[in-house]
mmCIF file of C-alpha atoms in Angstrom:
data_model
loop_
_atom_site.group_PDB
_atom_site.id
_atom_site.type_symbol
_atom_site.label_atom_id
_atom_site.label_comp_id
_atom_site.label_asym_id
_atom_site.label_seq_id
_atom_site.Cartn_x
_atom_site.Cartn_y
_atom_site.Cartn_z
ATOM 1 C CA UNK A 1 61.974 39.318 -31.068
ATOM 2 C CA UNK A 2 64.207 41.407 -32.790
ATOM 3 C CA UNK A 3 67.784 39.809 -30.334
ATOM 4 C CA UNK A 4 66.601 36.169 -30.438
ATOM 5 C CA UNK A 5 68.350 33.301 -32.283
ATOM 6 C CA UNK A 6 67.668 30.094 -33.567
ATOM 7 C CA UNK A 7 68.996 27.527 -35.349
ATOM 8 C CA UNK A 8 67.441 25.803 -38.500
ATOM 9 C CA UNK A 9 68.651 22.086 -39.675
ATOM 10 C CA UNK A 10 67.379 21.330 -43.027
ATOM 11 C CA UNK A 11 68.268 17.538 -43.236
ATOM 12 C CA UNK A 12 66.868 13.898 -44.581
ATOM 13 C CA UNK A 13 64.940 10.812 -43.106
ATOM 14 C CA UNK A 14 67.876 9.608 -41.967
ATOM 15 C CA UNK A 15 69.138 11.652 -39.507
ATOM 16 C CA UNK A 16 65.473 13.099 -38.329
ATOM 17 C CA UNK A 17 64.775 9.814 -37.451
ATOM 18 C CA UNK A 18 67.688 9.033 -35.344
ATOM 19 C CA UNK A 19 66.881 12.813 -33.860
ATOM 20 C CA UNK A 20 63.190 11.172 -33.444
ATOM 21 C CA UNK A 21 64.296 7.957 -32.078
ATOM 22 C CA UNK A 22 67.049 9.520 -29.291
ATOM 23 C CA UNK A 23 64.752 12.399 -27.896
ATOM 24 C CA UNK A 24 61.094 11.184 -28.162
ATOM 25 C CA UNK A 25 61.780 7.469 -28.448
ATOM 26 C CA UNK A 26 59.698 7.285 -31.628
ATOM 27 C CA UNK A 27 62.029 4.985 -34.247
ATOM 28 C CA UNK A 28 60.730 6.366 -37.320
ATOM 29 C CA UNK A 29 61.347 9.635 -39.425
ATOM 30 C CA UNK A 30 59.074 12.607 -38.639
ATOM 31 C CA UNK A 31 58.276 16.228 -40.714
ATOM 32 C CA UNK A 32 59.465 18.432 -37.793
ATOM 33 C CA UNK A 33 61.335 18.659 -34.374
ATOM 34 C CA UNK A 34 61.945 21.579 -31.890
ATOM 35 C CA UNK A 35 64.195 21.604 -29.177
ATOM 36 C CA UNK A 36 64.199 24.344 -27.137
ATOM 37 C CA UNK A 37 67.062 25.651 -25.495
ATOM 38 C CA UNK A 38 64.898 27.025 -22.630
ATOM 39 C CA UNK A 39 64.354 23.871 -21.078
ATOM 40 C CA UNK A 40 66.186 21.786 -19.413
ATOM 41 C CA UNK A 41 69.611 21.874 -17.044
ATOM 42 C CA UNK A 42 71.004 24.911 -18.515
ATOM 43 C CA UNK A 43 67.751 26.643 -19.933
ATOM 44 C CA UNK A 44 67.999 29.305 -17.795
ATOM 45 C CA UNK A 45 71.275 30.417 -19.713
ATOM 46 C CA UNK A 46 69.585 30.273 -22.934
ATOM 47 C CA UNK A 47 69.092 34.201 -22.882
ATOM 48 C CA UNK A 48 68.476 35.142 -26.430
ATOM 49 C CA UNK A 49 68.675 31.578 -27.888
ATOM 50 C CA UNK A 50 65.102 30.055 -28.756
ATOM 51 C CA UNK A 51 66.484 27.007 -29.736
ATOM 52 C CA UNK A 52 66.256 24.166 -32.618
ATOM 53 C CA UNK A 53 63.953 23.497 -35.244
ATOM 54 C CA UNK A 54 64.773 20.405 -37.487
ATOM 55 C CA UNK A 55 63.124 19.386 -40.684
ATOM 56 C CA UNK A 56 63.272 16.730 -42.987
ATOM 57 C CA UNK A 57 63.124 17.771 -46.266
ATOM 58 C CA UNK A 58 62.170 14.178 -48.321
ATOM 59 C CA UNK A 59 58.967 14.164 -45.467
ATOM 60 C CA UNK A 60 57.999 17.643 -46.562
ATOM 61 C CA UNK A 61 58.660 16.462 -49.882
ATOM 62 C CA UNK A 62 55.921 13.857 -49.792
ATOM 63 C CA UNK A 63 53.759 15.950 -47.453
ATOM 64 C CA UNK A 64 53.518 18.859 -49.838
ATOM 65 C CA UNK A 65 52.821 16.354 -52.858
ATOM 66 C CA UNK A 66 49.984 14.621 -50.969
ATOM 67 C CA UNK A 67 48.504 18.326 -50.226
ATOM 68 C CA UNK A 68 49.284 19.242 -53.690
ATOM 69 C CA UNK A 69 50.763 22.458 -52.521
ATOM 70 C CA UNK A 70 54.535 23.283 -53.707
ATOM 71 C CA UNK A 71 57.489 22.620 -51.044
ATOM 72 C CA UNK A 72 58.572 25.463 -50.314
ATOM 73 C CA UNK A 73 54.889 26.481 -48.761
ATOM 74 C CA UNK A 74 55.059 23.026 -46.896
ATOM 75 C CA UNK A 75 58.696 24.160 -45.430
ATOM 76 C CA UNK A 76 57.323 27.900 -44.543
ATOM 77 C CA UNK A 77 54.563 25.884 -42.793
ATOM 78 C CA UNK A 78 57.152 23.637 -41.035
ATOM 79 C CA UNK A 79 59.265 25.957 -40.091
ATOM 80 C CA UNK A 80 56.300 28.363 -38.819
ATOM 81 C CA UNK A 81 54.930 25.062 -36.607
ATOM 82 C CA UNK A 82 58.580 24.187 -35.037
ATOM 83 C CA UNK A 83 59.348 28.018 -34.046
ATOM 84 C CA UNK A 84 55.785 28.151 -32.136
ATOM 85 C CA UNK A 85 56.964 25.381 -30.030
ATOM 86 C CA UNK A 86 59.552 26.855 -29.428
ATOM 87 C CA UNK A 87 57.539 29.805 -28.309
ATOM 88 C CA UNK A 88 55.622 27.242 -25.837
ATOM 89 C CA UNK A 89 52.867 26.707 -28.141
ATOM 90 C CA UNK A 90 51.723 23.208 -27.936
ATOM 91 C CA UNK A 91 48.271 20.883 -29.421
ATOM 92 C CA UNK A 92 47.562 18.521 -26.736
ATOM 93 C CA UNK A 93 44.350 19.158 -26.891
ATOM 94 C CA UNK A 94 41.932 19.573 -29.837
ATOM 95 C CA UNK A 95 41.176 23.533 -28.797
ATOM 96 C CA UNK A 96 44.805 23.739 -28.268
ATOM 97 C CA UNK A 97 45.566 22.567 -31.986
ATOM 98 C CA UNK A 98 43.022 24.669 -33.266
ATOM 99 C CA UNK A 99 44.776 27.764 -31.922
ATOM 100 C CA UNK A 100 47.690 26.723 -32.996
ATOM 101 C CA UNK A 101 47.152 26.114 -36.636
ATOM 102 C CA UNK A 102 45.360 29.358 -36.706
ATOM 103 C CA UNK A 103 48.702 30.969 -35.316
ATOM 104 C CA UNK A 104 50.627 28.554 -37.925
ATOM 105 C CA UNK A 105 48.554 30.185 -40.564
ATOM 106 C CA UNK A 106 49.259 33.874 -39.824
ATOM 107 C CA UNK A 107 52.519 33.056 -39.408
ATOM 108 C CA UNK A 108 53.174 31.088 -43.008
ATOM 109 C CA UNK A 109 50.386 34.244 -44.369
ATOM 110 C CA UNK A 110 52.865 36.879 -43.260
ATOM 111 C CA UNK A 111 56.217 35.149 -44.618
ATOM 112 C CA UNK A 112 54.230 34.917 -47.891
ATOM 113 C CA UNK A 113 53.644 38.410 -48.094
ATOM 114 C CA UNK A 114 57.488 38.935 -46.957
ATOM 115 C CA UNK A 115 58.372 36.923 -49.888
ATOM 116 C CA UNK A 116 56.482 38.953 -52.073
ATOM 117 C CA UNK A 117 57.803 42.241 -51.018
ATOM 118 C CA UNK A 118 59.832 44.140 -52.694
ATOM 119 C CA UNK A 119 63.372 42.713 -51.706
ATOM 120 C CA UNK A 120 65.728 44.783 -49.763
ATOM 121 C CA UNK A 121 69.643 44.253 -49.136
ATOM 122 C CA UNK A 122 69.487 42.081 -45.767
ATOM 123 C CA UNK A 123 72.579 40.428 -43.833
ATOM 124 C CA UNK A 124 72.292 37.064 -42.040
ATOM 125 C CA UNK A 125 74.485 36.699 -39.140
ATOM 126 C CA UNK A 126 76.036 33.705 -39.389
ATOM 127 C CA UNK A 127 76.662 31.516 -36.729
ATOM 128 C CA UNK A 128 79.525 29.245 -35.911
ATOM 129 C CA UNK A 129 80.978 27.423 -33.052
ATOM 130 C CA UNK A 130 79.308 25.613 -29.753
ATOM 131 C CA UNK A 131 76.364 26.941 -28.644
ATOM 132 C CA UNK A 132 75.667 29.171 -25.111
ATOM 133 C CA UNK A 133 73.836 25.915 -23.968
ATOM 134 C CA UNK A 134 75.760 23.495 -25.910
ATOM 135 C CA UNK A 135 76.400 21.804 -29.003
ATOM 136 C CA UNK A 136 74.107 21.610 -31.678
ATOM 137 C CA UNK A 137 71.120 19.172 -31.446
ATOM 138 C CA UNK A 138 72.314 17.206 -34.444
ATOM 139 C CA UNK A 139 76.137 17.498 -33.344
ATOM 140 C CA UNK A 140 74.968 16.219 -30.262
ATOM 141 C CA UNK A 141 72.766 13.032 -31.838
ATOM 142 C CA UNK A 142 75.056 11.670 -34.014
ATOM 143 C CA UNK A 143 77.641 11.689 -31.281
ATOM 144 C CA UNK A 144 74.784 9.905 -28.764
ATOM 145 C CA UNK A 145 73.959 7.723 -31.821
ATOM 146 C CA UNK A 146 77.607 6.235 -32.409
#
């Protein structure tokens, strides 16, 4: 997936909750939340763009303590769960969360061993500006939210 993009929004209770409360109509704050840009009115312009994943960092925070595991492993983990939605991946159903904690796992297994790696020179592409299929999902709460 070498041409694909997505955005990351590392924020606070706060603002995942009003994310929470706006798009899933749950008023409380919440570890993670993907928005794909595949779906929806325009999701057939998406092209390359996956979409968002949004994570609040004083959930993880308290999620990582009460696993006793550090934060950053808890974000990797995060992180690995929102970008499998993205992907479609979904746990309706209890076989259906099984696979996808299994997938979860390889995923935060192979970043570890990334992160271990000798590191080599990389560039990010940075990103700035509106989006192919719109603003950005937190751009566009806070506006809904006024």
């Amino acid at each position: 997936m070498k041409d694909c993009e997505l955005s990351i929004l590392l924020t606070g209770d706060n603002q995942i909750q009003k994310l929470n409360r706006i798009y899933r109509k749950k008023n409380r704050p919440t570890d993670v939340l993907a928005f794909s840009q595949h779906e929806g009115e325009l999701g057939d312009q998406a092209d390359r763009l996956l979409g968002d994943v949004v994570v609040s960092i004083p959930t993880a925070r308290r999620q990582a303590e009460a696993r006793k595991r550090d934060l950053i492993s808890e974000l990797t983990m995060l992180l690995a769960h929102g970008l499998l939605h993205l992907l479609g991946w979904d746990h309706e159903t209890p076989e259906a969360d099984r696979r996808m904690q299994v997938e979860t796992d390889r995923l935060c297994a192979a970043a570890d061993a990334a992160a271990r790696a000798p590191r080599v020179a990389r560039r990010v592409k940075g990103r700035i500006g509106p989006r192919a299929n719109g603003d950005s999902i937190a751009r566009r709460a806070s506006r809904t939210a006024r």
